[in-house]
PDB file of C-alpha atoms (C1' of nucleotides) in Angstrom:
ATOM      1  CA  MET A   8      -3.279  -0.150 -28.141  1.00  0.00           C
ATOM      2  CA  GLY A   9       0.290  -0.576 -27.378  1.00  0.00           C
ATOM      3  CA  ARG A  10       1.979   0.234 -24.162  1.00  0.00           C
ATOM      4  CA  ARG A  11       2.193   4.078 -24.549  1.00  0.00           C
ATOM      5  CA  HIS A  12      -0.049   5.053 -22.033  1.00  0.00           C
ATOM      6  CA  PHE A  13       0.841   4.652 -18.471  1.00  0.00           C
ATOM      7  CA  VAL A  14      -0.473   5.979 -15.122  1.00  0.00           C
ATOM      8  CA  VAL A  15       2.672   8.035 -14.758  1.00  0.00           C
ATOM      9  CA  THR A  16       3.893   8.557 -11.459  1.00  0.00           C
ATOM     10  CA  THR A  17       6.305  10.815 -12.534  1.00  0.00           C
ATOM     11  CA  SER A  18       9.641  10.861 -11.029  1.00  0.00           C
ATOM     12  CA  VAL A  19      11.490  13.844  -9.857  1.00  0.00           C
ATOM     13  CA  GLU A  20       8.943  16.232  -8.421  1.00  0.00           C
ATOM     14  CA  PRO A  21      10.255  16.000  -4.696  1.00  0.00           C
ATOM     15  CA  PRO A  22       7.537  17.256  -2.794  1.00  0.00           C
ATOM     16  CA  LEU A  23       4.042  16.647  -3.274  1.00  0.00           C
ATOM     17  CA  ARG A  24       0.931  16.287  -5.758  1.00  0.00           C
ATOM     18  CA  GLY A  25      -2.229  16.721  -4.663  1.00  0.00           C
ATOM     19  CA  SER A  26      -2.001  16.937  -0.722  1.00  0.00           C
ATOM     20  CA  PRO A  27       1.187  18.054   0.771  1.00  0.00           C
ATOM     21  CA  TYR A  28       2.302  14.355   1.715  1.00  0.00           C
ATOM     22  CA  ARG A  29       5.535  13.875   2.003  1.00  0.00           C
ATOM     23  CA  ALA A  30       6.198  11.946  -1.144  1.00  0.00           C
ATOM     24  CA  GLY A  31       9.855  12.877  -1.174  1.00  0.00           C
ATOM     25  CA  CYS A  32      10.575  10.939   1.749  1.00  0.00           C
ATOM     26  CA  PRO A  33      12.947   8.370   0.316  1.00  0.00           C
ATOM     27  CA  THR A  34      11.214   5.404   2.371  1.00  0.00           C
ATOM     28  CA  ARG A  35       7.680   6.463   1.382  1.00  0.00           C
ATOM     29  CA  ARG A  36       8.843   6.614  -2.084  1.00  0.00           C
ATOM     30  CA  ILE A  37      10.190   2.888  -2.300  1.00  0.00           C
ATOM     31  CA  LEU A  38       6.955   1.719  -0.372  1.00  0.00           C
ATOM     32  CA  ASP A  39       4.934   3.396  -3.251  1.00  0.00           C
ATOM     33  CA  ARG A  40       6.738   0.846  -5.503  1.00  0.00           C
ATOM     34  CA  ILE A  41       6.896  -2.154  -3.453  1.00  0.00           C
ATOM     35  CA  GLY A  42       3.891  -1.601  -0.746  1.00  0.00           C
ATOM     36  CA  ASP A  43       1.492  -3.054  -3.160  1.00  0.00           C
ATOM     37  CA  ARG A  44      -0.239  -6.144  -3.254  1.00  0.00           C
ATOM     38  CA  TRP A  45       1.750  -8.333  -5.599  1.00  0.00           C
ATOM     39  CA  THR A  46       5.281  -6.755  -6.004  1.00  0.00           C
ATOM     40  CA  VAL A  47       7.219  -8.464  -3.713  1.00  0.00           C
ATOM     41  CA  LEU A  48       5.706 -12.046  -4.460  1.00  0.00           C
ATOM     42  CA  ILE A  49       6.732 -11.578  -7.983  1.00  0.00           C
ATOM     43  CA  VAL A  50      10.003 -10.652  -7.053  1.00  0.00           C
ATOM     44  CA  GLY A  51      10.375 -13.562  -4.525  1.00  0.00           C
ATOM     45  CA  ALA A  52       9.126 -15.627  -7.556  1.00  0.00           C
ATOM     46  CA  LEU A  53      11.961 -14.523  -9.948  1.00  0.00           C
ATOM     47  CA  TRP A  54      14.460 -14.635  -7.327  1.00  0.00           C
ATOM     48  CA  ASP A  55      16.192 -17.922  -8.210  1.00  0.00           C
ATOM     49  CA  GLY A  56      16.178 -17.474 -11.885  1.00  0.00           C
ATOM     50  CA  SER A  57      13.763 -16.285 -14.768  1.00  0.00           C
ATOM     51  CA  ALA A  58      10.474 -17.612 -15.505  1.00  0.00           C
ATOM     52  CA  ARG A  59       7.999 -17.134 -18.051  1.00  0.00           C
ATOM     53  CA  PHE A  60       4.354 -15.409 -17.870  1.00  0.00           C
ATOM     54  CA  SER A  61       2.371 -18.714 -17.188  1.00  0.00           C
ATOM     55  CA  GLU A  62       5.000 -20.119 -14.696  1.00  0.00           C
ATOM     56  CA  LEU A  63       4.630 -17.014 -12.933  1.00  0.00           C
ATOM     57  CA  ARG A  64       1.036 -17.211 -12.799  1.00  0.00           C
ATOM     58  CA  ARG A  65       1.158 -20.807 -11.502  1.00  0.00           C
ATOM     59  CA  ARG A  66       3.960 -19.959  -8.773  1.00  0.00           C
ATOM     60  CA  ILE A  67       2.124 -16.935  -7.561  1.00  0.00           C
ATOM     61  CA  GLU A  68      -1.134 -18.432  -6.454  1.00  0.00           C
ATOM     62  CA  GLY A  69      -4.329 -16.256  -6.731  1.00  0.00           C
ATOM     63  CA  ILE A  70      -2.834 -13.269  -8.976  1.00  0.00           C
ATOM     64  CA  SER A  71      -5.046 -12.398 -12.015  1.00  0.00           C
ATOM     65  CA  GLN A  72      -3.733 -12.232 -15.467  1.00  0.00           C
ATOM     66  CA  LYS A  73      -4.276  -8.233 -15.172  1.00  0.00           C
ATOM     67  CA  MET A  74      -2.215  -7.794 -12.153  1.00  0.00           C
ATOM     68  CA  LEU A  75       0.563  -9.820 -13.247  1.00  0.00           C
ATOM     69  CA  THR A  76       0.797  -8.097 -16.326  1.00  0.00           C
ATOM     70  CA  GLN A  77       0.483  -4.827 -14.685  1.00  0.00           C
ATOM     71  CA  THR A  78       3.032  -5.347 -12.019  1.00  0.00           C
ATOM     72  CA  LEU A  79       5.765  -6.755 -14.433  1.00  0.00           C
ATOM     73  CA  ARG A  80       5.077  -3.758 -16.486  1.00  0.00           C
ATOM     74  CA  GLY A  81       5.784  -1.494 -13.807  1.00  0.00           C
ATOM     75  CA  LEU A  82       8.685  -3.384 -12.654  1.00  0.00           C
ATOM     76  CA  GLU A  83       9.964  -3.575 -16.253  1.00  0.00           C
ATOM     77  CA  ARG A  84       9.629   0.384 -16.523  1.00  0.00           C
ATOM     78  CA  ASP A  85      11.364   0.799 -12.973  1.00  0.00           C
ATOM     79  CA  GLY A  86      14.459  -1.196 -14.494  1.00  0.00           C
ATOM     80  CA  LEU A  87      13.813  -3.989 -12.134  1.00  0.00           C
ATOM     81  CA  VAL A  88      12.768  -6.645 -14.215  1.00  0.00           C
ATOM     82  CA  ARG A  89      13.956  -7.399 -17.920  1.00  0.00           C
ATOM     83  CA  ARG A  90      11.484  -8.736 -20.235  1.00  0.00           C
ATOM     84  CA  THR A  91      12.410 -10.634 -23.285  1.00  0.00           C
ATOM     85  CA  VAL A  92      10.376 -11.810 -26.048  1.00  0.00           C
ATOM     86  CA  TYR A  93      11.055 -14.991 -28.280  1.00  0.00           C
ATOM     87  CA  PRO A  94       9.233 -14.634 -31.659  1.00  0.00           C
ATOM     88  CA  GLU A  95       8.279 -18.188 -31.814  1.00  0.00           C
ATOM     89  CA  VAL A  96       5.081 -19.734 -32.347  1.00  0.00           C
ATOM     90  CA  PRO A  97       3.527 -19.402 -29.731  1.00  0.00           C
ATOM     91  CA  VAL A  98       5.205 -16.564 -28.374  1.00  0.00           C
ATOM     92  CA  ARG A  99       7.469 -17.020 -25.351  1.00  0.00           C
ATOM     93  CA  VAL A 100       8.222 -14.328 -22.833  1.00  0.00           C
ATOM     94  CA  GLU A 101      10.874 -14.475 -20.220  1.00  0.00           C
ATOM     95  CA  TYR A 102      10.998 -12.209 -17.179  1.00  0.00           C
ATOM     96  CA  THR A 103      14.052 -11.765 -15.349  1.00  0.00           C
ATOM     97  CA  LEU A 104      15.563  -9.603 -12.188  1.00  0.00           C
ATOM     98  CA  THR A 105      18.017  -7.195 -13.094  1.00  0.00           C
ATOM     99  CA  GLU A 106      20.924  -6.244 -11.075  1.00  0.00           C
ATOM    100  CA  ALA A 107      18.731  -3.348  -9.599  1.00  0.00           C
ATOM    101  CA  GLY A 108      15.897  -5.918  -8.861  1.00  0.00           C
ATOM    102  CA  ARG A 109      18.354  -8.162  -7.284  1.00  0.00           C
ATOM    103  CA  SER A 110      19.721  -5.663  -5.028  1.00  0.00           C
ATOM    104  CA  LEU A 111      16.228  -5.267  -3.478  1.00  0.00           C
ATOM    105  CA  ARG A 112      17.144  -8.433  -1.536  1.00  0.00           C
ATOM    106  CA  GLU A 113      18.769  -6.431   1.352  1.00  0.00           C
ATOM    107  CA  PRO A 114      15.878  -3.995   2.194  1.00  0.00           C
ATOM    108  CA  LEU A 115      13.407  -7.068   1.741  1.00  0.00           C
ATOM    109  CA  ARG A 116      15.409  -9.364   3.932  1.00  0.00           C
ATOM    110  CA  ALA A 117      15.305  -6.702   6.570  1.00  0.00           C
ATOM    111  CA  LEU A 118      11.812  -6.476   6.604  1.00  0.00           C
ATOM    112  CA  GLU A 119      11.359 -10.296   6.364  1.00  0.00           C
ATOM    113  CA  GLU A 120      13.634 -10.578   9.711  1.00  0.00           C
ATOM    114  CA  TRP A 121      11.781  -8.094  11.438  1.00  0.00           C
ATOM    115  CA  SER A 122       8.432 -10.002  10.331  1.00  0.00           C
ATOM    116  CA  ILE A 123       9.803 -13.276  11.764  1.00  0.00           C
ATOM    117  CA  THR A 124      11.030 -11.583  15.015  1.00  0.00           C
ATOM    118  CA  HIS A 125       8.310  -9.378  15.996  1.00  0.00           C
ATOM    119  CA  LEU A 126       4.885 -10.418  14.368  1.00  0.00           C
ATOM    120  CA  GLY A 127       4.130 -12.747  16.993  1.00  0.00           C
ATOM    121  CA  ASP A 128       4.331  -9.775  19.689  1.00  0.00           C
ATOM    122  CA  VAL A 129       2.270  -7.924  17.341  1.00  0.00           C
ATOM    123  CA  SER A 130      -0.667 -10.203  17.050  1.00  0.00           C
ATOM    124  CA  ALA A 131      -0.529 -10.453  20.908  1.00  0.00           C
ATOM    125  CA  SER A 132      -0.751  -6.814  21.317  1.00  0.00           C
ATOM    126  CA  GLN A 133      -3.583  -6.973  18.910  1.00  0.00           C
ATOM    127  CA  GLU A 134      -5.581  -9.253  20.912  1.00  0.00           C
ATOM    128  CA  ALA A 135      -4.987  -7.849  24.062  1.00  0.00           C
ATOM    129  CA  TYR A 136      -5.989  -4.423  22.504  1.00  0.00           C
ATOM    130  CA  ASP A 137      -9.184  -5.878  21.286  1.00  0.00           C
ATOM    131  CA  ARG A 138     -10.019  -7.735  24.352  1.00  0.00           C
ATOM    132  CA  ALA A 139      -9.845  -4.503  26.340  1.00  0.00           C
ATOM    133  CA  ASP A 140     -12.827  -3.017  24.544  1.00  0.00           C
TER     134      ASP A 140
ATOM    135  CA  MET B  25     -18.701   5.361  20.334  1.00  0.00           C
ATOM    136  CA  GLY B  26     -15.756   4.051  22.066  1.00  0.00           C
ATOM    137  CA  ARG B  27     -12.827   2.056  20.360  1.00  0.00           C
ATOM    138  CA  ARG B  28     -14.555  -1.468  20.350  1.00  0.00           C
ATOM    139  CA  HIS B  29     -15.077  -1.541  16.800  1.00  0.00           C
ATOM    140  CA  PHE B  30     -12.137  -1.945  14.604  1.00  0.00           C
ATOM    141  CA  VAL B  31     -11.529  -3.042  11.157  1.00  0.00           C
ATOM    142  CA  VAL B  32      -9.928  -6.288  12.474  1.00  0.00           C
ATOM    143  CA  THR B  33      -7.266  -7.500  10.064  1.00  0.00           C
ATOM    144  CA  THR B  34      -7.093 -10.455  12.430  1.00  0.00           C
ATOM    145  CA  SER B  35      -3.662 -11.941  12.815  1.00  0.00           C
ATOM    146  CA  VAL B  36      -3.101 -15.524  12.566  1.00  0.00           C
ATOM    147  CA  GLU B  37      -4.941 -17.038   9.998  1.00  0.00           C
ATOM    148  CA  PRO B  38      -1.955 -17.895   7.562  1.00  0.00           C
ATOM    149  CA  PRO B  39      -2.875 -18.460   4.169  1.00  0.00           C
ATOM    150  CA  LEU B  40      -5.446 -16.384   2.628  1.00  0.00           C
ATOM    151  CA  ARG B  41      -8.651 -14.566   2.897  1.00  0.00           C
ATOM    152  CA  GLY B  42     -10.798 -13.624  -0.222  1.00  0.00           C
ATOM    153  CA  SER B  43      -8.528 -14.849  -2.614  1.00  0.00           C
ATOM    154  CA  PRO B  44      -5.334 -17.234  -2.192  1.00  0.00           C
ATOM    155  CA  TYR B  45      -2.720 -14.530  -2.277  1.00  0.00           C
ATOM    156  CA  ARG B  46       0.254 -14.998  -0.103  1.00  0.00           C
ATOM    157  CA  ALA B  47      -1.046 -12.931   3.060  1.00  0.00           C
ATOM    158  CA  GLY B  48       1.385 -15.378   5.052  1.00  0.00           C
ATOM    159  CA  CYS B  49       4.283 -14.276   3.250  1.00  0.00           C
ATOM    160  CA  PRO B  50       6.088 -12.445   6.076  1.00  0.00           C
ATOM    161  CA  THR B  51       7.466  -9.734   3.922  1.00  0.00           C
ATOM    162  CA  ARG B  52       3.879  -8.901   2.899  1.00  0.00           C
ATOM    163  CA  ARG B  53       2.703  -9.092   6.200  1.00  0.00           C
ATOM    164  CA  ILE B  54       4.622  -6.144   7.631  1.00  0.00           C
ATOM    165  CA  LEU B  55       4.126  -4.373   4.276  1.00  0.00           C
ATOM    166  CA  ASP B  56       0.562  -4.526   5.040  1.00  0.00           C
ATOM    167  CA  ARG B  57       1.291  -2.702   8.238  1.00  0.00           C
ATOM    168  CA  ILE B  58       3.624   0.324   7.123  1.00  0.00           C
ATOM    169  CA  GLY B  59       2.934   0.357   3.402  1.00  0.00           C
ATOM    170  CA  ASP B  60       0.075   2.781   3.714  1.00  0.00           C
ATOM    171  CA  ARG B  61       0.355   6.348   3.266  1.00  0.00           C
ATOM    172  CA  TRP B  62       0.893   7.840   6.737  1.00  0.00           C
ATOM    173  CA  THR B  63       2.622   5.179   8.938  1.00  0.00           C
ATOM    174  CA  VAL B  64       6.187   5.459   8.143  1.00  0.00           C
ATOM    175  CA  LEU B  65       5.746   9.286   8.361  1.00  0.00           C
ATOM    176  CA  ILE B  66       4.602   9.008  11.902  1.00  0.00           C
ATOM    177  CA  VAL B  67       7.291   6.697  13.295  1.00  0.00           C
ATOM    178  CA  GLY B  68       9.437   9.032  11.604  1.00  0.00           C
ATOM    179  CA  ALA B  69       8.051  12.020  13.478  1.00  0.00           C
ATOM    180  CA  LEU B  70       8.004  10.216  16.427  1.00  0.00           C
ATOM    181  CA  TRP B  71      11.660   9.051  16.014  1.00  0.00           C
ATOM    182  CA  ASP B  72      13.289  11.516  18.529  1.00  0.00           C
ATOM    183  CA  GLY B  73      11.017  11.476  21.300  1.00  0.00           C
ATOM    184  CA  SER B  74       7.366  11.596  22.098  1.00  0.00           C
ATOM    185  CA  ALA B  75       4.777  14.293  20.739  1.00  0.00           C
ATOM    186  CA  ARG B  76       1.033  14.904  21.492  1.00  0.00           C
ATOM    187  CA  PHE B  77      -1.502  14.775  18.918  1.00  0.00           C
ATOM    188  CA  SER B  78      -1.408  18.431  17.551  1.00  0.00           C
ATOM    189  CA  GLU B  79       2.133  18.609  17.610  1.00  0.00           C
ATOM    190  CA  LEU B  80       2.177  15.535  15.326  1.00  0.00           C
ATOM    191  CA  ARG B  81      -0.463  17.065  12.952  1.00  0.00           C
ATOM    192  CA  ARG B  82       1.796  20.160  12.621  1.00  0.00           C
ATOM    193  CA  ARG B  83       4.855  17.918  11.827  1.00  0.00           C
ATOM    194  CA  ILE B  84       3.357  15.854   9.239  1.00  0.00           C
ATOM    195  CA  GLU B  85       2.234  18.270   6.639  1.00  0.00           C
ATOM    196  CA  GLY B  86      -1.040  17.291   4.786  1.00  0.00           C
ATOM    197  CA  ILE B  87      -2.345  14.528   7.308  1.00  0.00           C
ATOM    198  CA  SER B  88      -5.995  14.731   7.938  1.00  0.00           C
ATOM    199  CA  GLN B  89      -7.175  14.613  11.607  1.00  0.00           C
ATOM    200  CA  LYS B  90      -9.007  11.260  10.536  1.00  0.00           C
ATOM    201  CA  MET B  91      -6.034   9.445   9.108  1.00  0.00           C
ATOM    202  CA  LEU B  92      -3.757  10.533  12.039  1.00  0.00           C
ATOM    203  CA  THR B  93      -6.189   9.239  14.554  1.00  0.00           C
ATOM    204  CA  GLN B  94      -6.816   5.943  12.629  1.00  0.00           C
ATOM    205  CA  THR B  95      -2.834   5.315  11.918  1.00  0.00           C
ATOM    206  CA  LEU B  96      -1.955   6.109  15.541  1.00  0.00           C
ATOM    207  CA  ARG B  97      -5.000   3.310  16.509  1.00  0.00           C
ATOM    208  CA  GLY B  98      -3.520   1.006  14.324  1.00  0.00           C
ATOM    209  CA  LEU B  99       0.154   1.531  15.787  1.00  0.00           C
ATOM    210  CA  GLU B 100      -1.251   1.463  19.206  1.00  0.00           C
ATOM    211  CA  ARG B 101      -3.051  -1.773  18.665  1.00  0.00           C
ATOM    212  CA  ASP B 102      -0.017  -3.195  17.159  1.00  0.00           C
ATOM    213  CA  GLY B 103       2.012  -2.394  20.234  1.00  0.00           C
ATOM    214  CA  LEU B 104       4.495  -0.043  18.525  1.00  0.00           C
ATOM    215  CA  VAL B 105       3.097   3.253  19.686  1.00  0.00           C
ATOM    216  CA  ARG B 106       2.092   4.019  23.456  1.00  0.00           C
ATOM    217  CA  ARG B 107      -0.708   6.479  24.130  1.00  0.00           C
ATOM    218  CA  THR B 108      -0.804   8.320  27.253  1.00  0.00           C
ATOM    219  CA  VAL B 109      -3.749  10.537  28.279  1.00  0.00           C
ATOM    220  CA  TYR B 110      -3.134  13.023  31.059  1.00  0.00           C
ATOM    221  CA  PRO B 111      -6.565  14.082  32.404  1.00  0.00           C
ATOM    222  CA  GLU B 112      -5.806  17.712  32.736  1.00  0.00           C
ATOM    223  CA  VAL B 113      -8.045  20.395  31.217  1.00  0.00           C
ATOM    224  CA  PRO B 114      -7.821  20.609  28.604  1.00  0.00           C
ATOM    225  CA  VAL B 115      -6.786  16.891  27.939  1.00  0.00           C
ATOM    226  CA  ARG B 116      -3.230  16.098  26.891  1.00  0.00           C
ATOM    227  CA  VAL B 117      -2.173  12.862  25.109  1.00  0.00           C
ATOM    228  CA  GLU B 118       1.420  12.097  24.263  1.00  0.00           C
ATOM    229  CA  TYR B 119       2.495   9.141  21.840  1.00  0.00           C
ATOM    230  CA  THR B 120       5.531   7.628  22.009  1.00  0.00           C
ATOM    231  CA  LEU B 121       7.179   4.774  20.171  1.00  0.00           C
ATOM    232  CA  THR B 122       7.639   1.382  22.075  1.00  0.00           C
ATOM    233  CA  GLU B 123      10.584  -0.576  21.924  1.00  0.00           C
ATOM    234  CA  ALA B 124       8.821  -2.543  19.351  1.00  0.00           C
ATOM    235  CA  GLY B 125       8.304   0.468  17.624  1.00  0.00           C
ATOM    236  CA  ARG B 126      11.749   1.567  17.775  1.00  0.00           C
ATOM    237  CA  SER B 127      12.867  -1.748  16.480  1.00  0.00           C
ATOM    238  CA  LEU B 128      11.612  -0.970  13.247  1.00  0.00           C
ATOM    239  CA  ARG B 129      14.460   1.490  12.358  1.00  0.00           C
ATOM    240  CA  GLU B 130      16.754  -1.366  11.059  1.00  0.00           C
ATOM    241  CA  PRO B 131      14.152  -2.300   8.140  1.00  0.00           C
ATOM    242  CA  LEU B 132      13.086   1.253   7.560  1.00  0.00           C
ATOM    243  CA  ARG B 133      16.810   2.312   7.042  1.00  0.00           C
ATOM    244  CA  ALA B 134      17.403  -0.312   4.632  1.00  0.00           C
ATOM    245  CA  LEU B 135      14.679   0.701   2.658  1.00  0.00           C
ATOM    246  CA  GLU B 136      15.701   4.241   2.918  1.00  0.00           C
ATOM    247  CA  GLU B 137      19.281   3.218   1.932  1.00  0.00           C
ATOM    248  CA  TRP B 138      18.097   1.402  -1.161  1.00  0.00           C
ATOM    249  CA  SER B 139      15.942   4.100  -2.159  1.00  0.00           C
ATOM    250  CA  ILE B 140      18.982   6.749  -1.934  1.00  0.00           C
ATOM    251  CA  THR B 141      21.204   4.851  -3.925  1.00  0.00           C
ATOM    252  CA  HIS B 142      18.702   3.335  -6.470  1.00  0.00           C
ATOM    253  CA  LEU B 143      15.855   5.752  -6.904  1.00  0.00           C
ATOM    254  CA  GLY B 144      17.979   7.952  -9.623  1.00  0.00           C
ATOM    255  CA  ASP B 145      18.199   5.009 -11.703  1.00  0.00           C
ATOM    256  CA  VAL B 146      14.667   4.040 -11.401  1.00  0.00           C
ATOM    257  CA  SER B 147      13.569   7.457 -12.775  1.00  0.00           C
ATOM    258  CA  ALA B 148      15.953   7.307 -15.595  1.00  0.00           C
ATOM    259  CA  SER B 149      14.507   3.752 -16.311  1.00  0.00           C
ATOM    260  CA  GLN B 150      11.290   5.418 -16.238  1.00  0.00           C
ATOM    261  CA  GLU B 151      11.953   8.057 -18.638  1.00  0.00           C
ATOM    262  CA  ALA B 152      13.836   5.832 -20.893  1.00  0.00           C
ATOM    263  CA  TYR B 153      10.841   3.357 -21.333  1.00  0.00           C
ATOM    264  CA  ASP B 154       8.084   6.284 -21.509  1.00  0.00           C
ATOM    265  CA  ARG B 155      10.261   7.715 -24.387  1.00  0.00           C
ATOM    266  CA  ALA B 156      10.497   4.316 -26.167  1.00  0.00           C
ATOM    267  CA  ASP B 157       6.693   4.264 -26.880  1.00  0.00           C
TER     268      ASP B 157
ATOM    269  C1'  DC C  15       0.667 -18.280 -25.211  1.00  0.00           C
ATOM    270  C1'  DC C  16       0.813 -13.733 -23.800  1.00  0.00           C
ATOM    271  C1'  DG C  17      -1.442 -10.329 -23.363  1.00  0.00           C
ATOM    272  C1'  DT C  18      -5.109  -5.920 -23.740  1.00  0.00           C
ATOM    273  C1'  DA C  19     -10.182  -3.798 -23.047  1.00  0.00           C
ATOM    274  C1'  DT C  20     -13.933  -3.304 -19.843  1.00  0.00           C
ATOM    275  C1'  DC C  21     -16.971  -3.479 -16.374  1.00  0.00           C
ATOM    276  C1'  DC C  22     -17.676  -3.449 -11.398  1.00  0.00           C
ATOM    277  C1'  DT C  23     -16.757  -3.841  -6.577  1.00  0.00           C
ATOM    278  C1'  DT C  24     -14.090  -2.438  -2.837  1.00  0.00           C
ATOM    279  C1'  DC C  25     -11.820  -0.069   0.343  1.00  0.00           C
ATOM    280  C1'  DC C  26      -8.762   3.852   1.159  1.00  0.00           C
ATOM    281  C1'  DC C  27      -8.688   8.481   2.458  1.00  0.00           C
ATOM    282  C1'  DG C  28     -10.048  13.571   2.492  1.00  0.00           C
ATOM    283  C1'  DA C  29     -13.687  16.721   3.587  1.00  0.00           C
ATOM    284  C1'  DT C  30     -16.944  18.030   6.854  1.00  0.00           C
ATOM    285  C1'  DA C  31     -19.445  18.591  10.950  1.00  0.00           C
ATOM    286  C1'  DC C  32     -20.148  17.869  15.546  1.00  0.00           C
ATOM    287  C1'  DT C  33     -18.755  16.190  20.905  1.00  0.00           C
ATOM    288  C1'  DG C  34     -16.491  15.853  25.884  1.00  0.00           C
TER     289       DG C  34
ATOM    290  C1'  DC D  14      -7.144  19.796  22.806  1.00  0.00           C
ATOM    291  C1'  DA D  15      -8.350  15.465  20.901  1.00  0.00           C
ATOM    292  C1'  DG D  16     -11.150  13.319  19.061  1.00  0.00           C
ATOM    293  C1'  DT D  17     -15.694  10.607  16.538  1.00  0.00           C
ATOM    294  C1'  DA D  18     -19.479  10.101  12.850  1.00  0.00           C
ATOM    295  C1'  DT D  19     -20.650  10.223   8.271  1.00  0.00           C
ATOM    296  C1'  DC D  20     -20.163  11.007   3.138  1.00  0.00           C
ATOM    297  C1'  DG D  21     -18.452  10.578  -1.147  1.00  0.00           C
ATOM    298  C1'  DG D  22     -14.804  10.811  -4.693  1.00  0.00           C
ATOM    299  C1'  DG D  23     -11.444   8.175  -6.546  1.00  0.00           C
ATOM    300  C1'  DA D  24      -7.971   4.429  -6.913  1.00  0.00           C
ATOM    301  C1'  DA D  25      -6.598  -0.662  -6.569  1.00  0.00           C
ATOM    302  C1'  DG D  26      -7.830  -4.863  -8.014  1.00  0.00           C
ATOM    303  C1'  DG D  27     -10.781  -9.053  -9.476  1.00  0.00           C
ATOM    304  C1'  DA D  28     -13.856 -10.920 -13.447  1.00  0.00           C
ATOM    305  C1'  DT D  29     -14.813 -11.610 -17.744  1.00  0.00           C
ATOM    306  C1'  DA D  30     -14.363 -11.338 -22.532  1.00  0.00           C
ATOM    307  C1'  DC D  31     -11.745 -10.747 -26.742  1.00  0.00           C
ATOM    308  C1'  DG D  32      -6.948 -10.051 -29.597  1.00  0.00           C
ATOM    309  C1'  DG D  33      -2.255 -11.017 -32.099  1.00  0.00           C
TER     310       DG D  33
END
DNA sequence: CCGTATCCTTCCCGATACTG
DNA sequence: CAGTATCGGGAAGGATACGG
């Protein structure tokens, strides 16, 4: 089967789907895209240049073939990654961040910075909380 | 039962758990905390002042009692929200963002900004992709 | 080499019922 | 009012086998 079928998280639909949860909140909408297990790691791996499928698999330790394909398809569909097929034998496929994909750098850096400066306190808070029954 | 038991996403443990996925990546670590369905909505609802449990439930349309409690507990454990119990009858409980909680504003705003400027293009890209088989 | 198809487990989360 | 306990459906994701 080709790639006709997709889970279709359709696009416009501002407010809700099943339950009235604020799916329209812009922050939530982008978290729905990058909040999964692999997206930011792939974006990071593509950061300085393109790579082919097998190279990505090697860089992102632990990712399964299925999830790499699936996540790359999602990124391609969103216009954040460009996929180029070179019809050689055997086939060669290159993945590159688009301009939109590279524009993710700013928000991701903000997250990373927050992480670096605050996750120590978070861990300490967790331990204190867990000790206090 | 008190709040002794917790799912314990322990803290230090730099690299991995089940599979060697980059759990140590700072960006992924913070996404593991705010990437769920309700966290950013709760943080947003607490943005301009504290609120009690029932007030939060009303503000965050569609959240279940269970998820509101659970997410608030996580935020409290992480030191991002402070929980204050006033032993009146009936009991009153106030939730407030801590300093650390408020510091989330910067990264969240970066995400929101990216959303607002790019999600239109993303939607267009999706539709084009879906039309092309 | 670069995938797709299928099965199977795990875990998120909603629904519901019940307490101090 | 502000929770806790329990059940169950469904989605995410890993393992495996196969195909162009």
